[in-house]
Amino acid sequence: ALIVTPYPGLRCADTLYTTVNRINELFDLHVQPSIDGCKADGIDLTRPAITAGSTPNMKLEYYKDAGAQTYLGDPKLVTQSGTYYIRGTNASGCTDIKPIKVTLYDGPQLTVKSPPPLCQPATVDITDPQVVSTTDTGVSFYYYSDGALTQPVTDPKAITQSGTYYVKAVSAGVPCVTVAPVNIVIGELPVDKPLTLKGCPPLNLYTPIGDPDNAANLTYQFYTDQAGTQPVADPAHIAVGGTYYYQAKTIYGCIGNMAPIDVTVYDEPVFTVTDPTPVVFPETVNLVDTHNPLTFADFSYWKDEKATIPLENYQTIGESGTYYIKAINAGDCYIINPVHVLINAPPEAGFVVSNT
């Protein structure tokens, strides 16, 4: 009983009674004192192993403080080291609270340096410390070709294909993991094929390659010798036939094989034009007589320098002006030369009137 006695003059004394009943239900809360884990994974404090040995069917609650004033928001995923508290309550209302120390570790600290691009048939060793290294001791490394880490690399010491590979580093002791990507570039060698080029000068050695938009991102070198010691000064303006050679190079510096380009340059139909002697109207000029003949070319006559307006009366030109003569051979090579024609007006007639 509890007797409550007020201060003098402040009402009467009173006695409070309570009944204490013995609870025979077992109550025992076991919490392992500490647990280690990895920051990347976090710790699940609700795992049964943490409270193994406790009285069954007890209600468990999780707190950040020993006074059970601040709830732990997500006890299934604790991502910060510290001391947390687990309170157990049985059906009869008996409670106990115990601490657990959580220590979380980072995975190994990695230094990753993707190797420079290489060309086939070179290979890359991604186990090389110059590619992936760590200052931590006892670290184990595993290598994969996919980000989900489901496809182990068969031979990480001899990578033959370009791509992104993944290095999984597992620390000693607490097996915390760090995963780092490594970008590998092993360029394919261009395959250069023998080519032919025929036409009128000047010819362009890039034409038979057939990649005007350079979709393959290649650059080309042209030579007059197969050894590649005599570069072509201007491969876009070739006036002499023969065998030239070329090599393609990728953006990674991978150089293809040396391949020939057989070039045939057709002769141009060169001819000479001589302006005709001026004549007096109504005399005319025959443009056929103004140039030397060619047995391997055909001539045509035009009013404009681009040879788009044909001249019908080229054998009887009766007006002064500049006309154009085009010679074209079987290879469609052509030359257009101007000819200047002068037709003078006739002299005025003289009349004498006699006085009779």
XYZ file of C-alpha atoms in Angstrom:
356
model
C 0.000 0.000 0.000
C 1.029 3.580 -0.577
C -0.054 6.261 1.906
C -0.311 9.737 0.402
C -0.095 12.521 3.022
C -0.740 16.079 1.827
C 0.773 19.215 3.286
C -0.955 20.435 6.440
C -4.296 21.990 5.686
C -4.462 20.549 2.181
C -7.194 17.959 2.450
C -6.948 14.444 3.855
C -4.444 11.639 3.673
C -5.190 8.706 1.353
C -3.988 5.177 0.850
C -3.435 3.580 -2.565
C -3.482 -0.168 -3.044
C -2.204 -2.314 -5.915
C -2.114 -6.010 -6.622
C 1.065 -7.554 -8.073
C 0.524 -10.791 -9.960
C 3.309 -13.125 -10.846
C 3.631 -13.830 -14.570
C 4.923 -17.302 -15.179
C 5.407 -16.773 -18.941
C 9.027 -17.058 -19.949
C 10.611 -13.827 -21.241
C 14.132 -13.727 -22.565
C 15.427 -11.268 -25.207
C 18.688 -12.238 -26.886
C 20.371 -9.750 -29.267
C 23.787 -10.414 -30.730
C 26.072 -7.633 -29.518
C 27.506 -6.617 -32.900
C 27.273 -7.259 -36.590
C 29.493 -6.316 -39.522
C 28.402 -5.665 -43.112
C 28.937 -3.684 -46.273
C 27.668 -0.179 -46.967
C 26.598 -1.130 -50.448
C 24.321 -3.896 -49.122
C 23.287 -2.531 -45.732
C 22.202 -4.651 -42.731
C 18.804 -6.212 -42.103
C 18.257 -6.044 -38.317
C 15.032 -8.043 -38.635
C 16.868 -11.216 -39.581
C 15.973 -14.022 -37.164
C 19.633 -14.824 -36.583
C 20.142 -11.492 -34.815
C 17.602 -12.348 -32.054
C 18.120 -16.136 -32.096
C 17.486 -17.676 -28.660
C 14.842 -15.136 -27.668
C 11.428 -16.173 -26.366
C 9.211 -16.989 -29.363
C 6.379 -14.795 -30.603
C 7.639 -11.643 -29.035
C 6.996 -8.287 -30.674
C 10.212 -6.638 -31.766
C 10.732 -2.904 -32.314
C 13.809 -1.049 -33.483
C 15.161 2.249 -32.204
C 18.051 4.628 -32.602
C 18.314 5.340 -28.874
C 18.330 3.369 -25.615
C 15.278 5.257 -24.345
C 13.206 3.940 -27.267
C 12.175 7.436 -28.272
C 13.335 7.495 -31.912
C 12.156 4.741 -34.232
C 14.527 3.291 -36.782
C 12.820 4.065 -40.087
C 13.860 0.971 -42.061
C 15.361 -1.765 -39.903
C 15.549 -4.022 -42.970
C 18.100 -1.715 -44.598
C 20.517 -0.041 -42.213
C 23.156 1.819 -44.226
C 25.026 3.715 -41.496
C 27.326 2.378 -38.837
C 26.255 2.956 -35.221
C 24.568 1.449 -32.192
C 20.907 0.553 -32.581
C 18.418 -0.891 -30.088
C 15.942 -3.746 -30.284
C 13.041 -3.835 -27.850
C 11.116 -7.042 -27.267
C 7.605 -7.224 -25.811
C 5.698 -10.418 -24.977
C 1.941 -10.930 -24.855
C 1.842 -10.073 -21.168
C 3.507 -6.704 -21.715
C 6.934 -7.582 -20.396
C 9.631 -5.631 -22.215
C 13.366 -5.486 -22.537
C 15.670 -3.481 -24.820
C 19.188 -4.365 -25.859
C 21.824 -2.726 -28.117
C 23.497 -4.002 -31.229
C 26.559 -2.366 -32.726
C 26.487 -2.143 -36.529
C 29.758 -1.638 -38.402
C 29.587 -1.131 -42.141
C 32.585 -1.241 -44.455
C 33.263 0.092 -47.906
C 34.358 -2.181 -50.705
C 37.965 -2.053 -51.891
C 39.161 1.279 -53.235
C 39.969 0.725 -56.906
C 41.991 2.727 -59.386
C 40.832 2.021 -62.937
C 42.607 3.144 -66.083
C 41.159 1.900 -69.350
C 43.995 0.922 -71.705
C 44.578 2.868 -74.919
C 42.979 1.525 -78.101
C 44.805 -1.352 -79.737
C 44.563 -3.040 -83.114
C 43.955 -6.666 -83.944
C 45.476 -9.145 -83.301
C 46.581 -7.489 -80.030
C 44.912 -8.539 -76.760
C 44.359 -6.789 -73.431
C 45.182 -8.152 -69.977
C 42.612 -6.603 -67.610
C 44.285 -8.333 -64.657
C 47.252 -6.011 -65.164
C 47.642 -3.650 -62.160
C 48.111 -0.821 -64.665
C 44.472 -1.365 -65.651
C 42.884 -2.056 -62.232
C 44.706 -1.721 -58.932
C 44.028 -1.277 -55.221
C 46.008 -0.382 -52.128
C 43.884 -2.724 -49.987
C 45.374 -6.071 -49.050
C 43.899 -9.482 -49.588
C 41.499 -8.357 -52.316
C 40.116 -10.983 -54.704
C 39.268 -10.021 -58.283
C 36.670 -11.458 -60.659
C 36.001 -10.429 -64.252
C 32.751 -10.256 -66.207
C 31.522 -9.189 -69.627
C 28.141 -7.883 -68.396
C 27.032 -5.359 -65.805
C 24.826 -7.936 -64.071
C 27.975 -9.983 -63.359
C 26.504 -13.171 -64.794
C 28.977 -13.786 -67.636
C 32.506 -14.494 -66.381
C 35.334 -13.662 -68.767
C 36.967 -16.861 -69.943
C 40.472 -15.433 -70.196
C 40.810 -11.977 -68.603
C 44.520 -11.995 -69.439
C 43.824 -12.003 -73.183
C 40.746 -9.965 -74.114
C 40.242 -10.065 -77.893
C 37.000 -8.118 -78.377
C 36.120 -4.463 -77.831
C 33.530 -3.746 -75.157
C 32.896 -2.753 -71.562
C 34.099 -5.305 -69.048
C 33.483 -5.313 -65.294
C 35.926 -5.989 -62.501
C 34.478 -7.234 -59.215
C 36.790 -6.702 -56.235
C 36.000 -8.489 -52.959
C 37.763 -7.360 -49.783
C 39.249 -9.734 -47.236
C 37.469 -10.265 -43.919
C 34.052 -8.725 -44.448
C 33.449 -9.580 -48.143
C 32.440 -6.139 -49.361
C 32.339 -5.630 -53.109
C 33.347 -2.877 -55.495
C 32.502 -3.162 -59.197
C 34.290 -1.016 -61.760
C 33.875 -0.905 -65.566
C 36.835 -1.083 -67.942
C 36.427 0.074 -71.530
C 38.389 -1.978 -74.037
C 38.910 -0.955 -77.665
C 40.545 -3.432 -80.018
C 40.129 -2.016 -83.505
C 39.548 -4.224 -86.509
C 41.990 -3.920 -89.362
C 40.500 -2.443 -92.541
C 40.395 -4.819 -95.490
C 41.575 -3.012 -98.628
C 40.609 -4.584 -101.950
C 42.163 -4.185 -105.431
C 40.365 -1.457 -107.363
C 40.234 -0.105 -110.910
C 39.683 3.440 -112.123
C 39.178 4.572 -115.706
C 38.249 7.942 -117.095
C 39.238 11.351 -118.288
C 41.796 13.446 -116.494
C 41.915 14.497 -113.786
C 40.889 11.310 -111.973
C 40.177 11.046 -108.229
C 41.681 8.021 -106.440
C 38.984 8.288 -103.755
C 36.225 7.562 -106.304
C 36.544 3.735 -106.591
C 36.650 3.347 -102.794
C 32.924 4.102 -102.831
C 32.424 5.739 -99.406
C 31.640 9.384 -100.200
C 30.197 10.079 -96.736
C 33.054 8.245 -94.985
C 30.598 6.202 -92.928
C 33.448 3.942 -91.833
C 35.438 6.883 -90.383
C 38.529 5.903 -92.330
C 41.365 7.961 -93.674
C 43.365 6.907 -96.711
C 46.959 7.172 -97.840
C 47.916 6.768 -101.499
C 51.303 5.803 -102.898
C 52.985 5.250 -106.222
C 54.886 2.240 -104.887
C 53.771 -0.905 -103.091
C 56.246 -0.351 -100.265
C 54.434 2.845 -99.347
C 57.482 5.077 -99.527
C 56.307 7.456 -102.277
C 53.079 9.241 -101.332
C 50.836 10.693 -104.026
C 50.925 14.488 -103.780
C 47.334 15.097 -104.916
C 45.243 11.905 -105.093
C 42.156 13.866 -106.192
C 43.857 15.033 -109.420
C 45.512 12.159 -111.262
C 46.544 12.816 -114.864
C 48.878 9.850 -115.466
C 47.725 6.248 -115.648
C 49.438 3.344 -113.927
C 49.220 1.295 -110.730
C 48.771 3.222 -107.522
C 48.451 1.813 -104.010
C 46.345 2.729 -100.998
C 45.916 1.917 -97.303
C 42.981 2.687 -94.999
C 43.453 3.770 -91.391
C 40.789 3.733 -88.640
C 40.244 6.404 -85.995
C 42.185 4.133 -83.629
C 45.208 4.078 -85.919
C 44.662 0.557 -87.228
C 46.127 0.326 -90.740
C 44.846 -2.039 -93.391
C 46.724 -3.961 -96.032
C 48.311 -2.293 -99.041
C 46.069 -2.718 -102.111
C 46.483 -1.610 -105.754
C 44.379 0.769 -107.820
C 44.836 0.193 -111.552
C 44.322 3.564 -113.208
C 43.645 4.141 -116.901
C 43.648 7.767 -118.004
C 42.083 8.340 -121.392
C 43.798 10.774 -123.770
C 42.069 14.093 -124.143
C 41.047 15.185 -127.640
C 43.411 18.124 -127.829
C 42.942 20.347 -130.871
C 43.984 23.788 -132.006
C 41.623 26.545 -133.111
C 42.655 29.402 -135.375
C 40.362 32.390 -135.600
C 39.248 32.805 -139.229
C 40.216 35.785 -141.341
C 37.521 38.487 -141.175
C 35.180 38.464 -144.155
C 32.747 40.956 -145.625
C 29.072 40.275 -145.570
C 27.483 38.432 -147.377
C 30.476 36.097 -147.167
C 30.261 33.383 -144.453
C 32.702 31.345 -142.338
C 32.866 27.559 -142.075
C 33.918 26.635 -138.498
C 35.111 23.242 -139.713
C 38.001 25.068 -141.331
C 39.088 26.743 -138.064
C 40.580 23.681 -136.324
C 42.739 20.720 -137.089
C 40.937 17.376 -137.674
C 41.139 14.435 -135.221
C 40.637 10.822 -136.245
C 39.756 9.666 -132.697
C 37.222 12.365 -131.791
C 33.973 13.857 -133.000
C 33.373 17.607 -133.293
C 30.265 19.603 -132.517
C 29.587 23.320 -132.547
C 27.807 25.468 -129.959
C 26.621 28.953 -129.178
C 27.663 28.869 -125.468
C 30.819 27.892 -123.604
C 29.056 25.069 -121.698
C 27.951 23.495 -124.996
C 24.250 23.454 -124.184
C 22.905 25.440 -127.174
C 23.774 23.764 -130.494
C 24.873 25.806 -133.483
C 22.961 24.638 -136.552
C 24.675 26.692 -139.288
C 28.258 26.154 -138.199
C 29.377 25.806 -141.823
C 27.860 29.136 -142.885
C 28.348 31.574 -140.032
C 27.140 34.984 -141.165
C 27.240 36.921 -137.866
C 30.158 38.134 -135.834
C 30.580 36.574 -132.383
C 32.286 33.959 -130.225
C 31.350 30.379 -130.914
C 32.498 27.127 -129.294
C 33.875 23.912 -130.711
C 33.682 20.674 -128.703
C 35.769 17.588 -129.412
C 34.777 14.326 -127.654
C 36.391 10.901 -127.900
C 35.187 7.337 -127.230
C 36.036 7.633 -123.553
C 33.748 10.685 -123.224
C 36.707 12.948 -122.681
C 36.105 16.312 -124.232
C 37.618 19.744 -124.733
C 35.744 22.924 -125.611
C 37.610 25.751 -127.320
C 36.310 29.165 -128.412
C 36.574 30.618 -131.896
C 36.079 34.268 -132.731
C 34.353 35.205 -135.977
C 34.297 38.698 -137.488
C 31.882 39.479 -140.310
C 32.409 43.042 -141.584
C 29.644 45.120 -143.077
C 29.957 45.750 -146.830
C 31.158 49.211 -147.967
C 28.481 51.758 -148.772
C 27.755 52.077 -152.490
C 28.948 55.375 -154.095
C 26.577 57.230 -156.536
C 27.560 60.103 -158.917
C 24.790 62.290 -160.334
C 25.755 64.103 -163.611
C 24.297 67.460 -164.656
C 22.943 67.408 -168.142
